[in-house]
XYZ file of C-alpha atoms in Angstrom:
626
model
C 41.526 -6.217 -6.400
C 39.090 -8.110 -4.132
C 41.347 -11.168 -4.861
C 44.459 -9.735 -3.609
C 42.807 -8.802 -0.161
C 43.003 -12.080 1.765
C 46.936 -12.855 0.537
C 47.563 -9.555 1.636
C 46.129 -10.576 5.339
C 47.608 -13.414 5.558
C 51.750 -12.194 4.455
C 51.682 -9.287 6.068
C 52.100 -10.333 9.531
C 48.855 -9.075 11.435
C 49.333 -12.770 13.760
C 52.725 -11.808 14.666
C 51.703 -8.325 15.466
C 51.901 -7.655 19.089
C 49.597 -4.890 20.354
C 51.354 -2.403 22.531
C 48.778 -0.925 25.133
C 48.926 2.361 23.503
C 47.458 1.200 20.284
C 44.277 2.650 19.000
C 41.133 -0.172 19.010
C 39.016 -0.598 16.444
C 37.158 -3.492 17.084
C 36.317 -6.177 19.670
C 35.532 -9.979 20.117
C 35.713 -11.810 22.978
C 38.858 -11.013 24.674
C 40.350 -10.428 21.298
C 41.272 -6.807 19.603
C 42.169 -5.419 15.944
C 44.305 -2.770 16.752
C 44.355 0.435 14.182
C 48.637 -0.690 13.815
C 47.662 -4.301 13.148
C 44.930 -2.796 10.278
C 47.596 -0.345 8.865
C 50.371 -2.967 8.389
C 47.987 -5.603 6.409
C 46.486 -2.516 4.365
C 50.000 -1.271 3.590
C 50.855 -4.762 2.440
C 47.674 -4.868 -0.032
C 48.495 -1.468 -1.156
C 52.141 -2.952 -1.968
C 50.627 -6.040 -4.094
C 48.441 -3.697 -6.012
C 51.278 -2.084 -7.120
C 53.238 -5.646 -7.907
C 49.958 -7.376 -9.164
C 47.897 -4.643 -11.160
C 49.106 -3.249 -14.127
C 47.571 0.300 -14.348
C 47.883 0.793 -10.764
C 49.932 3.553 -11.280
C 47.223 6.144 -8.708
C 47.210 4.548 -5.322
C 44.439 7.455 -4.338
C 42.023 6.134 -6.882
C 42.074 2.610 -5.167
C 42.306 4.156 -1.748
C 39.195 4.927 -0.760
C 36.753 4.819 2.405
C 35.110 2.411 0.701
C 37.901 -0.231 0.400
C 39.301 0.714 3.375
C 35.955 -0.227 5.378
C 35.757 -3.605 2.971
C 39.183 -4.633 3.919
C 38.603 -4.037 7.665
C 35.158 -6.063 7.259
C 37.589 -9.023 5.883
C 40.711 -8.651 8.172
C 37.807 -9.047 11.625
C 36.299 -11.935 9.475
C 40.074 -13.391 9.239
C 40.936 -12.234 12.804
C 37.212 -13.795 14.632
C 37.465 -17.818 12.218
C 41.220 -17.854 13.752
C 39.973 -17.179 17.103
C 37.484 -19.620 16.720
C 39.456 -22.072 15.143
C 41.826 -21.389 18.359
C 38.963 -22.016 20.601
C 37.803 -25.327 18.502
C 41.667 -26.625 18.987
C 41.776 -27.133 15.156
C 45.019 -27.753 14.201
C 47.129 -28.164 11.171
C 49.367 -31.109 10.607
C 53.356 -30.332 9.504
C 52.549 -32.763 6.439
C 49.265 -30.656 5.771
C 51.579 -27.093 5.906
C 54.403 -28.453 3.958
C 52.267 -29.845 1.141
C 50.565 -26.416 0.788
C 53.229 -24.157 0.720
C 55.164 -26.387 -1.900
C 51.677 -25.915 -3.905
C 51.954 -22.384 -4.235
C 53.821 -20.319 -6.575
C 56.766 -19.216 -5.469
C 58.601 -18.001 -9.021
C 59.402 -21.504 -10.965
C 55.593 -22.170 -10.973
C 52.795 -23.854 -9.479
C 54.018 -27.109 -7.659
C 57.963 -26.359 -8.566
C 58.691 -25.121 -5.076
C 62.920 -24.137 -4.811
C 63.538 -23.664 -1.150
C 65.846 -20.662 -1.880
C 62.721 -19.039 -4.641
C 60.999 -19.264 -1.191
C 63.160 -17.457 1.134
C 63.731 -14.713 -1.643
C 60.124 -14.063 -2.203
C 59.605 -13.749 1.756
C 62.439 -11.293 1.688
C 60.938 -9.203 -0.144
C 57.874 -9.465 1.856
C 60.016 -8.369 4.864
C 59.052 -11.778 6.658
C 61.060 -14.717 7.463
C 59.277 -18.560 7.007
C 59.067 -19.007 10.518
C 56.569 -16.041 11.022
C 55.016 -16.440 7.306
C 54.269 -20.589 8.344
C 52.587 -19.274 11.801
C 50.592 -16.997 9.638
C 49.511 -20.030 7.283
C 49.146 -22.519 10.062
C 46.292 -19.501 11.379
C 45.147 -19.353 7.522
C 44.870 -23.332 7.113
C 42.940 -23.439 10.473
C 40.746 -21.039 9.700
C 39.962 -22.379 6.264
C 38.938 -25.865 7.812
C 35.856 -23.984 9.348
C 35.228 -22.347 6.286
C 35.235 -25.562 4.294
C 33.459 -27.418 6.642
C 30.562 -24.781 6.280
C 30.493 -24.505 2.548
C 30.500 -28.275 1.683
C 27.998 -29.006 4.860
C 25.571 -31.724 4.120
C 22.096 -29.614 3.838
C 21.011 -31.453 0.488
C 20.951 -35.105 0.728
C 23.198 -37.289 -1.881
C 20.023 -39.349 -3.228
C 18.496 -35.794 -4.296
C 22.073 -34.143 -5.371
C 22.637 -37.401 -7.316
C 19.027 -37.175 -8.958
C 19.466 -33.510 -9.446
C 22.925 -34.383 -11.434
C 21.171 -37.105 -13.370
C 18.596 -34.814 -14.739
C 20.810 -31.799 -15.631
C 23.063 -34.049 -17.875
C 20.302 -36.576 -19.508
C 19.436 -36.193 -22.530
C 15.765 -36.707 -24.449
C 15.107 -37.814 -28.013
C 11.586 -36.246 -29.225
C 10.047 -35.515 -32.423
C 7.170 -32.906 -33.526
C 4.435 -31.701 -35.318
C 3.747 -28.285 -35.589
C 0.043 -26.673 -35.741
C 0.353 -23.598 -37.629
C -2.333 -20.877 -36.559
C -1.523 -19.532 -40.086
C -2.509 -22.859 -41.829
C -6.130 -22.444 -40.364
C -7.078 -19.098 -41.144
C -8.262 -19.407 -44.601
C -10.820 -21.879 -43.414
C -12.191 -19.092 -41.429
C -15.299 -16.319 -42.540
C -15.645 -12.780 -40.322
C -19.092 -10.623 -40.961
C -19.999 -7.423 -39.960
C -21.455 -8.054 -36.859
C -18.527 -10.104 -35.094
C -16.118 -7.000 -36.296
C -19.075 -4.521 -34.441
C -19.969 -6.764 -31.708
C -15.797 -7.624 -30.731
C -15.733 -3.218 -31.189
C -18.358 -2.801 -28.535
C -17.407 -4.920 -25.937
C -13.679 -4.453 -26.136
C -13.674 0.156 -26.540
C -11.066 0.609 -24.176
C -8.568 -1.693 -26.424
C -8.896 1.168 -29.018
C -8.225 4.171 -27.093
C -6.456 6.883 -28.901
C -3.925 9.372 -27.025
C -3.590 13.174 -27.825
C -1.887 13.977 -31.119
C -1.366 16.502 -33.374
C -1.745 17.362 -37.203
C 1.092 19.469 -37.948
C 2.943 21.013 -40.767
C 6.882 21.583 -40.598
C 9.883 22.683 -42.721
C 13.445 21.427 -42.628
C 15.883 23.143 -42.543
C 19.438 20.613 -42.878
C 22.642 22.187 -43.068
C 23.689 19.134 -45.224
C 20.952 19.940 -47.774
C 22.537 23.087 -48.731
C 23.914 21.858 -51.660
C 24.004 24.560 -54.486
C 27.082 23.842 -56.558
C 29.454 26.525 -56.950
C 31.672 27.818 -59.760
C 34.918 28.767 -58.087
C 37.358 31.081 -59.649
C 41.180 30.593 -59.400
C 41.506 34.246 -57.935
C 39.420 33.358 -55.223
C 41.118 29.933 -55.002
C 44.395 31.814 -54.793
C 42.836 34.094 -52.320
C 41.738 31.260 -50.084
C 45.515 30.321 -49.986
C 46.954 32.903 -48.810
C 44.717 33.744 -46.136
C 44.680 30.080 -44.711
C 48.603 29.296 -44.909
C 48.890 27.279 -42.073
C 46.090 24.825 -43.128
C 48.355 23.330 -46.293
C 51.527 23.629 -44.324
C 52.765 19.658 -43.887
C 54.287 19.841 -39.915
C 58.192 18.162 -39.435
C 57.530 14.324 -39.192
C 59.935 11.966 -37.833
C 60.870 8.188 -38.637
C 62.175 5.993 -35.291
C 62.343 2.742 -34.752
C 61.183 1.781 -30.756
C 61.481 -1.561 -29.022
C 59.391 -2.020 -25.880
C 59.493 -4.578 -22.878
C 56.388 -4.696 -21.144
C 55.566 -5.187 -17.542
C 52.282 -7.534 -18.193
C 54.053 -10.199 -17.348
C 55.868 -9.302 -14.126
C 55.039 -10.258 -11.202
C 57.856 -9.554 -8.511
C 60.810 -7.014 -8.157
C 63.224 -9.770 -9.255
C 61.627 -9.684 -13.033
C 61.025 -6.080 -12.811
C 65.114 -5.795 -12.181
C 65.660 -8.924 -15.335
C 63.703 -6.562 -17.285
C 65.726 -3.505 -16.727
C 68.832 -5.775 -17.209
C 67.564 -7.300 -20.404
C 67.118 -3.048 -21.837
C 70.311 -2.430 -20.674
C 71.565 -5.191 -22.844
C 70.534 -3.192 -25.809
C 71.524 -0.055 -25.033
C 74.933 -1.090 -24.690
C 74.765 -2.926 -28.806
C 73.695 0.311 -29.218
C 76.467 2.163 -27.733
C 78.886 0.151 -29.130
C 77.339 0.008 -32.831
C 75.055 2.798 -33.091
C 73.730 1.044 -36.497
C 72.716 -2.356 -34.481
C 69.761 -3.650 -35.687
C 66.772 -3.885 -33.510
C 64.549 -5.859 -34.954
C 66.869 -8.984 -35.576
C 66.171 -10.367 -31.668
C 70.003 -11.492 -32.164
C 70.083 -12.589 -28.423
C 66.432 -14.864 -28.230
C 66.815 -14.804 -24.309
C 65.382 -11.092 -24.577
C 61.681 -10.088 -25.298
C 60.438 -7.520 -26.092
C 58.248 -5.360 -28.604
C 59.804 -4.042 -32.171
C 58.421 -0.856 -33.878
C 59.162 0.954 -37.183
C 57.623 4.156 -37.344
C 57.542 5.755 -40.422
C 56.767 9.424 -41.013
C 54.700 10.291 -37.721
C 54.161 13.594 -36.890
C 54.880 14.595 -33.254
C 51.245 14.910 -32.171
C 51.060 11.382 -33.509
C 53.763 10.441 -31.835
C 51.963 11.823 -28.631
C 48.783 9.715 -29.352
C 50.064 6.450 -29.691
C 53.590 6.509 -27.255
C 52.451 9.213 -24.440
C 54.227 12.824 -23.896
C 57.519 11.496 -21.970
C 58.196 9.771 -25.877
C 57.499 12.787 -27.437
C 59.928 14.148 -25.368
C 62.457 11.760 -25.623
C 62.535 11.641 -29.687
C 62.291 15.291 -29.110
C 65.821 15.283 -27.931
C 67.603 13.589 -30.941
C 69.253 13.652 -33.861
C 69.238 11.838 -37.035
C 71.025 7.951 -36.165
C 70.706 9.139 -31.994
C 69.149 6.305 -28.945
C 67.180 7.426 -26.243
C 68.071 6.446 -22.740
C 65.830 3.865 -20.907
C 62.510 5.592 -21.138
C 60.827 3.931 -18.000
C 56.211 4.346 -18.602
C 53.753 2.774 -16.256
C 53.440 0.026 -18.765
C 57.059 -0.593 -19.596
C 60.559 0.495 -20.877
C 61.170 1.518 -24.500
C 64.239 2.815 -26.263
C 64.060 5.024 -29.486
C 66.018 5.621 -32.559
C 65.486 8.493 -34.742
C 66.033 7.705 -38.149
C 65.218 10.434 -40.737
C 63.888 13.753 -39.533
C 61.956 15.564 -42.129
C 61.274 19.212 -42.081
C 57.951 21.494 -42.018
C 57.096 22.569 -45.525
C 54.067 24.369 -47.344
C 51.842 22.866 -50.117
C 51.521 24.771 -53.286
C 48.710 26.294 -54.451
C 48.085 24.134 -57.014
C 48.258 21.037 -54.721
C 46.443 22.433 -52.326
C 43.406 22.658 -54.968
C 41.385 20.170 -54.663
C 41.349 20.795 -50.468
C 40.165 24.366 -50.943
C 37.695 23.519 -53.406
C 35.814 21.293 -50.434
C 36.747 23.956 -48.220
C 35.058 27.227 -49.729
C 31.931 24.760 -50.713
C 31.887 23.800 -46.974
C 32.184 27.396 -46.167
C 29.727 28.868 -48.504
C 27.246 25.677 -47.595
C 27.568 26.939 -43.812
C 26.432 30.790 -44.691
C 24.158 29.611 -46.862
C 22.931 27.732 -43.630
C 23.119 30.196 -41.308
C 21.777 33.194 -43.850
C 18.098 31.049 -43.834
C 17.899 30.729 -40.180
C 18.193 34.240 -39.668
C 15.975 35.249 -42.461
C 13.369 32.539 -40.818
C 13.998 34.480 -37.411
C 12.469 37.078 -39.005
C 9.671 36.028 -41.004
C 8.535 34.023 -37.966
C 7.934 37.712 -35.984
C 6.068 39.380 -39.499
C 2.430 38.526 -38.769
C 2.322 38.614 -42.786
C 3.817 35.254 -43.234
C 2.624 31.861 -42.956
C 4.591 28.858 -42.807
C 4.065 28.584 -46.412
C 4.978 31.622 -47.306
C 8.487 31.087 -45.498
C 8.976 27.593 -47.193
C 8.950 29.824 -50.464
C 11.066 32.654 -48.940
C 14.023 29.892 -48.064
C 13.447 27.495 -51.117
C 12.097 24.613 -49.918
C 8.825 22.591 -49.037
C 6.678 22.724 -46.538
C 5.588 18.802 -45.109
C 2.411 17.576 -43.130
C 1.880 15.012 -41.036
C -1.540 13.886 -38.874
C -1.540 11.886 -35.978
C 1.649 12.611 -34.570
C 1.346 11.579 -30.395
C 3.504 12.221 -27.721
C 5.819 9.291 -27.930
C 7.049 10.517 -31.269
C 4.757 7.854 -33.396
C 1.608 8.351 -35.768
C -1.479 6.351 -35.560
C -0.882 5.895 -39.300
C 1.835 3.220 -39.719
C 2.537 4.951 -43.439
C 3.647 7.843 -41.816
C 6.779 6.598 -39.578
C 9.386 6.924 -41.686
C 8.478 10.357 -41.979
C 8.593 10.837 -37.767
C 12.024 9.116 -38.055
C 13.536 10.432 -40.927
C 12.701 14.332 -40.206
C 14.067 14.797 -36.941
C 9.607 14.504 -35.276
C 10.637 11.608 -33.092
C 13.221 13.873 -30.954
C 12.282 14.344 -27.207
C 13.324 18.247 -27.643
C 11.145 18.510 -30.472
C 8.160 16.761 -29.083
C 8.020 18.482 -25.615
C 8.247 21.946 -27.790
C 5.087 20.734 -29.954
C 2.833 19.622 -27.111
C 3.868 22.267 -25.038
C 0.542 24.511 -23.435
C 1.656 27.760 -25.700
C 1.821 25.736 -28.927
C -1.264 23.510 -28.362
C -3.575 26.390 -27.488
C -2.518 28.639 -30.251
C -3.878 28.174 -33.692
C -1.862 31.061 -35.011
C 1.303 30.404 -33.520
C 4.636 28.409 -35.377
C 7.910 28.861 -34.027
C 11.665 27.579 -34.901
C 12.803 24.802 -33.054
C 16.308 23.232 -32.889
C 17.397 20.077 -33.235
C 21.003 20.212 -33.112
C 23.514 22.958 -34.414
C 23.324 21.732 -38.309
C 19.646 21.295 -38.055
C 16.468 23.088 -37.346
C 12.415 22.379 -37.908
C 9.781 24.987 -38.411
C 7.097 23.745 -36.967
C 3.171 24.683 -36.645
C -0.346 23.082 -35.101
C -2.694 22.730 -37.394
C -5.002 20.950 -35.229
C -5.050 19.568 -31.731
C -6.825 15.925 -30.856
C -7.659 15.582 -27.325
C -7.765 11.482 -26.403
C -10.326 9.779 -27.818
C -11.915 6.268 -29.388
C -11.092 5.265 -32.312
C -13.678 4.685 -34.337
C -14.892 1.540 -36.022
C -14.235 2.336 -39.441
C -10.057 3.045 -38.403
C -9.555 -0.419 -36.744
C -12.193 -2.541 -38.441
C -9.063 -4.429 -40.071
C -7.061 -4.419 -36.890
C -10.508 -6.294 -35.335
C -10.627 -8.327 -37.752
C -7.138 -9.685 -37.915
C -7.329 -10.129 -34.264
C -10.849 -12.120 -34.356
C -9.006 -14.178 -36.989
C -6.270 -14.864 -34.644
C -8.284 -16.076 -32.126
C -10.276 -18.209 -34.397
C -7.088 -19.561 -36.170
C -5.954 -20.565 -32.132
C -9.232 -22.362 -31.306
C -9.382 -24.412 -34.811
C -5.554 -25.266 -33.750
C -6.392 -26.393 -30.212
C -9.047 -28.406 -31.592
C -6.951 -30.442 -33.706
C -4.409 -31.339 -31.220
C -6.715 -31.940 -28.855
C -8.564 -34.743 -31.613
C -5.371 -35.994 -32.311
C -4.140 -36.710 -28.931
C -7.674 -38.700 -28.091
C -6.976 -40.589 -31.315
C -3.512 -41.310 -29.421
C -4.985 -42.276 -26.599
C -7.191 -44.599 -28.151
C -4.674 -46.021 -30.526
C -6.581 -44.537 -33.762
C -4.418 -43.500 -36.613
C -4.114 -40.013 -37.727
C -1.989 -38.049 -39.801
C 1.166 -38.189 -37.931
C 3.578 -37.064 -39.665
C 6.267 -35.863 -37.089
C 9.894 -34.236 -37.725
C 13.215 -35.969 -37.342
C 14.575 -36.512 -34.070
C 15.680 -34.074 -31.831
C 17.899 -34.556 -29.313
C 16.763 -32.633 -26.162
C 19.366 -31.765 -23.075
C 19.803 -29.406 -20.463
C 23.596 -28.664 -20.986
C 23.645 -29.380 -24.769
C 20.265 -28.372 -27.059
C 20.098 -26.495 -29.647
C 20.241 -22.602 -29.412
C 17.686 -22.472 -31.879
C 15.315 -24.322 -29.474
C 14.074 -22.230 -26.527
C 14.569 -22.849 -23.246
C 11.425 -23.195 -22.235
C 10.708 -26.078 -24.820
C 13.826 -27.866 -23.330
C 12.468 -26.867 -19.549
C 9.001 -28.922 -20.443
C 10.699 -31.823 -22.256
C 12.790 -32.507 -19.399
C 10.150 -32.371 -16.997
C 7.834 -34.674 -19.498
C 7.267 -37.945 -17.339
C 9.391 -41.063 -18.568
C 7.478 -43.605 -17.050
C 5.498 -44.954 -20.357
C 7.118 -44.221 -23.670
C 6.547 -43.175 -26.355
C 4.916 -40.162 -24.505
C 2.746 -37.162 -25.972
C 1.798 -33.373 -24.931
C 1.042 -29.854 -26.455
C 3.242 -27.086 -26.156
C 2.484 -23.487 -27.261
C 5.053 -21.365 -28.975
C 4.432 -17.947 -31.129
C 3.566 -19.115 -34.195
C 1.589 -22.469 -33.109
C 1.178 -25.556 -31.282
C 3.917 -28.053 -31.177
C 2.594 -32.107 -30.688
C 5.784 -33.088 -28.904
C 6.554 -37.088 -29.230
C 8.736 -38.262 -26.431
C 10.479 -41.232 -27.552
C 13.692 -42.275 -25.671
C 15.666 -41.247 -22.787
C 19.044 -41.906 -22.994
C 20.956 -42.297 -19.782
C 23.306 -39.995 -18.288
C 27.294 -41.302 -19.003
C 29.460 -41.926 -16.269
C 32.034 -38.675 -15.976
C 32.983 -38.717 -12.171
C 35.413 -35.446 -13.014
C 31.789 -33.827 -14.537
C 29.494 -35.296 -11.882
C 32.513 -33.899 -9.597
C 32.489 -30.327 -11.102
C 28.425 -30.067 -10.537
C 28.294 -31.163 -7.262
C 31.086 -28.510 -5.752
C 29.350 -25.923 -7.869
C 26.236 -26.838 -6.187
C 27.317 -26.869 -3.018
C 29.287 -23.872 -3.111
C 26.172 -22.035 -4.526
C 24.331 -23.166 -1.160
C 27.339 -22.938 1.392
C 27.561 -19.228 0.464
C 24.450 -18.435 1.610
C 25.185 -20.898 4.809
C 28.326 -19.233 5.049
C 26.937 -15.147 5.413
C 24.476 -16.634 8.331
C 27.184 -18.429 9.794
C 29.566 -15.382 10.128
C 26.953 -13.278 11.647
C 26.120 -16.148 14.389
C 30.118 -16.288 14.978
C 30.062 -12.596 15.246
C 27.023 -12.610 17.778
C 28.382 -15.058 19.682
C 32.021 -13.532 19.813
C 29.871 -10.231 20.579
C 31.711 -8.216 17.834
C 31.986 -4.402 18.573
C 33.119 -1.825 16.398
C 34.854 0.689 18.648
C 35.670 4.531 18.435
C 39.072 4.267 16.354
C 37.158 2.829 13.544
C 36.389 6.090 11.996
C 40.141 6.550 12.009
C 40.656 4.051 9.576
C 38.177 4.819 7.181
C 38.916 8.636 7.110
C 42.651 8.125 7.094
C-alpha cells in the first residue's frame, strides 16, 4: 500500500491545485502551504488506486486510519518541500527527458508500448488531462534529480567500492585437517582428586534449584477404554432418540465458471470482464444445455467447476453466502445471473438436486456403536472426577487409597523443579509425557499452600479431558549438589578440557613443523572452494568469514580455526580472481550505495526541512481525525 502512495501524489493533481484563501493550513515551508483541500484530493486519489490496485480491498475503513493518514501527509510535505527546492535550485527537466519517461510507463499495452490514445484514456479516468498530468511529472522528475543525486552521492571512494566488490565475489580454494577433541580422550587418565579438587573450586557450577518429590495420578479421558457389549435394543434406542444425527441433508450438483479480478488493473478490464460473462450467459440463454467447460470461444478466461454432491453449508464454505443464495434460487438445468464477489464474477448451473433422507438403522450401526462407546467413555470420565472430588475432602484417604478407588496407579517422581524438568535425566519423559511440564500444573505444585503442607493433595486440571492428582511428598529448598551426583558430569567435563589442550597442542606442533618446513602427517581433505556469495551451506559462515579474511600475500597459507567438535588446520592454497560481470559488479554497487544514500537521504530531508523551517499548523489534527 506504501507503494501506491507516491503515484497517488503525483496523478492526482495537488501541483495544479490552487489554494483559495479560505482553505484550512496544515503545514508550512518557506512561503509555501499544504492546504487541508490539496491533502484531501491526493488522499482521495490513493484511496481510489487501492480500490483499482488491491485485491481484497473491499473495507476502505480498515486501510483508513490515523495512522496512514499522518504517513501520507509526512510523504505529500516531503513531495511538496524537494519540488520547492528543486524550484529554488532551477532544476529543470528536458522535453526529451519527459517524453522518454512517460513512453516508459505502463499505460495498458505494457511497459515501453506507449499508444498515445491508451494514454489519454487512462488520464480520463484519472479525471486529468496530459497537459496538467506532464506539469505534475515535470515537478516529479525535478524532484527526483535531488533525490538521486543524494542517494548515489560519492561518500565511499571507487578504489574502496571496487576492492569491496572484489572481495565479496572472489573465491578461495583451501583444504583441511580436522583435530577431533574426541580422538584424544582415550589417551587421557582422571583420579579422584582432580574430580574433588575441579568440585571444590568450581561449587557454584553445581547449584541445585528447589524441587519437589511428588506422587500423582492420571486421570485421561482417552484412557477410559473399557469395551462394551452393546445390545441391539439399546442400539435401536440410540436411533430413535438421535434422528437428526443419521439424517443425510439435500445436496446439490452445479457446475460454476469464475472470472477473476487478479488480473485487473483498470475500469476498462473490469468492464471486458463483465462483457466476456455476459458472453456466456447469453450461450446459456440461448442453449440452456451449453457446455461450460469446453472454452469454445479461447478469447474468454475464466475458471471451470464441477461440483458434485455438496451440501449447502459446503457450498457456503468454499463459494461465500451470496452463492448459496444464488443456487438457492434454482431449479434442476436453471443459470444464475452474473453473481458479482469481491474477488470476481461466477455463474452457476444446478444440475441434479437431491433430497434430505434418513439412514436406516442398520446403516447407521457402525456410527452409533462409536457413539454410545464415546458416550459411555465420557461418564465413565466424568463419574471418577467426581468420586475423586470426594475422596480428596475424606481425611480417610490417601492418594493411594484413591488410585485403588478409581482403578488405576499411582506414579512418583523426585526432583521435579520449577521449570518443569528433573535433575534426573531418566525421568523426563515422564515430566513430558504426564502432563508435569504444564505451567498450570507447576505454579499449582510450588504454590505456598501445597509446599508447606505435608498432608495436603488436591485435583488439578489440565485441560477439560484431563486431570492430575497430585501430592508433596517432600520439599527441597536450593542446595549443592553433592559430589557423589555429578562426579561423572566433572569428570566428562575435566575430560573435555583435557581432550581441548592435547588438541591445541598438536596443531600448534604441526604448524611450527610448517613453519620450519618439517614434514608431518598432513593429510588434508579435498579442495574446497570457499566464496562469499557461493559456499557451501554446510560450511558456516563464520569459517567462510575467516577464510576470506586469511592474508593472500604468501601461499600456500596456514591457520587454526575452532569449531564444536574440534580444530580445523585450514590450508589456503589459491585465490582465484574475481570474473569480469559489469551487469553483477553493476547490481552491487547500486545496492551499496542505495544502502548508504538512505541513511544520507533521512539526514538530508530533515536539513531541507530545517532550512525550509517546516511547521505543522493547527488544521493538521483535522486530517488525521477526519
Amino acid at each position: 500500500m506504501f507503494l501506491l502512495i507516491t503515484p497517488a501524489i503525483f496523478f492526482s493533481g495537488v501541483f495544479n491545485y490552487q489554494t483559495q484563501q479560505d482553505d484550512p493550513k496544515i503545514a508550512k515551508f518557506g512561503n509555501s502551504y499544504i492546504t487541508l483541500g490539496e491533502f484531501n484530493i491526493a488522499y482521495s486519489g490513493f484511496l481510489d488506486q487501492l480500490r483499482s490496485n488491491v485485491r481484497d480491498c473491499t473495507d476502505i475503513s480498515m486501510i483508513d486510519t490515523p495512522e496512514m493518514r499522518e504517513h501520507f501527509l509526512e510523504e505529500l510535505i516531503n513531495t511538496k518541500l524537494l519540488s520547492l527546492v528543486s524550484s529554488d535550485m532551477n532544476i529543470s527537466v528536458t522535453d526529451e527527458r519527459l517524453r522518454n519517461y512517460i513512453s516508459s510507463l505502463d499505460w495498458g499495452n505494457g511497459k515501453d508500448n506507449f499508444s498515445n490514445d491508451s494514454y489519454v484514456k487512462v488520464l480520463s479516468n484519472y479525471g486529468m488531462t496530459p497537459v496538467e498530468f506532464e506539469y505534475n511529472q515535470r515537478k516529479f522528475l525535478s524532484a527526483k534529480q535531488i533525490t538521486d543525486s543524494i542517494v548515489s552521492s560519492g561518500i565511499t571512494s571507487k578504489i574502496v567500492l571496487s576492492n569491496y566488490i572484489e572481495n565479496l565475489a572472489q573465491k578461495r580454494i583451501i583444504r583441511t585437517k580436522m583435530y577431533n577433541f574426541d580422538s584424544y580422550k582415550h589417551h587421557i587418565d582422571i583420579n579422584s582428586e582432580e574430580i574433588n579438587s575441579w568440585y571444590l573450586k568450581h561449587k557454584d557450577f553445581f547449584k541445585k534449584p528447589e524441587n519437589v518429590d511428588i506422587n500423582y495420578i492420571v486421570i485421561d479421558e482417552s484412557n477410559c477404554n473399557e469395551t462394551l457389549d452393546i445390545e441391539d435394543d439399546e442400539i435401536e434406542s440410540f436411533y430413535k432418540k438421535n434422528l437428526d444425527r443419521f439424517t443425510v441433508p439435500k445436496k446439490v450438483s452445479f457446475e460454476s465458471i469464475f472470472f477473476s479480478f487478479d488480473d485487473v488493473k483498470s475500469n476498462k478490464e473490469k468492464l471486458d470482464l463483465f462483457n466476456d460473462a455476459n458472453i456466456i450467459l447469453e450461450k446459456l440463454d440461448k442453449n440452456p444445455r451449453y457446455i461450460l467447460s469446453s472454452k469454445e470461444d479461447s478469447n474468454l478466461n475464466y475458471i471451470y467447476t464441477n461440483n458434485k454432491s455438496s451440501t449447502y453449508e459446503e457450498v457456503l464454505e468454499a463459494f461465500g453466502p451470496e452463492a448459496k443464495d444464488a443456487i438457492l434460487e434454482l431449479s434442476k438445468g436453471q443459470h444464475s445471473e452474473l453473481l458479482e464477489t469481491p474477488y470476481g464474477l461466477y455463474i452457476f448451473r444446478l444440475n441434479e438436486v437431491s433430497l434430505p433422507y434418513l439412514l436406516t438403522c442398520k446403516e447407521s450401526k457402525d456410527k452409533i456403536i462409536t457413539e454410545i462407546q464415546q458416550d459411555y467413555r465420557r461418564k465413565c470420565f466424568l463419574e471418577k472426577i467426581d468420586r475423586v472430588r470426594e475422596l480428596i475432602y475424606n481425611k480417610d484417604y490417601d492418594i493411594e487409597s484413591i488410585a485403588l478407588e478409581i482403578g488405576t496407579k499411582t506414579l512418583s517422581l523426585k526432583g521435579l523443579n520449577k521449570i518443569g524438568t528433573a535433575f534426573d535425566e531418566k525421568n523426563d519423559d515422564s515430566v513430558k509425557n504426564n502432563y508435569l511440564n504444564n505451567s498450570q500444573v507447576l505454579n499449582v505444585i510450588f504454590s505456598n499452600e501445597i509446599s508447606s503442607d505435608k498432608n495436603y493433595y488436591g485435583l488439578i486440571q489440565v485441560s477439560p479431558t484431563v486431570f492430575l492428582i497430585v501430592k508433596v511428598l517432600r520439599y527441597n529448598p536450593p542446595s549443592i549438589f553433592s559430589l557423589a551426583d555429578v562426579s561423572s558430569k566433572i569428570k566428562s567435563l575435566i575430560l573435555e578440557d583435557k581432550a581441548r589442550a592435547l588438541a591445541i597442542d598438536h596443531i600448534n606442533k604441526d604448524m611450527e613443523n610448517i613453519s620450519q618446513n618439517i614434514k608431518f602427517d598432513n593429510k588434508f581433505s579435498e579442495k574446497i572452494e570457499i566464496s562469499r556469495l557461493e559456499s557451501d551451506f554446510r560450511l558456516p559462515k563464520e569459517l567462510v568469514n575467516f577464510v576470506m579474511s586469511m592474508p593472500i600475500k604468501r601461499l600456500p597459507y596456514y591457520d587454526k580455526f575452532t569449531v564444536d567438535s574440534g580444530i580445523l588446520l585450514v590450508r589456503l592454497e589459491n585465490v582465484l580472481k574475481k570474473q569480469n560481470d559489469n551487469l553483477m559488479d553493476k547490481q552491487i554497487c547500486d545496492s551499496l550505495l542505495d544502502s548508504i544514500g538512505k541513511s544520507e537521504w533521512l539526514a538530508s530531508l530533515r536539513f531541507l526541512k530545517n532550512k525550509y523551517k517546516l511547521k505543522l499548523l493547527d488544521h493538521v489534527d483535522d486530517v488525521i481525525r477526519d
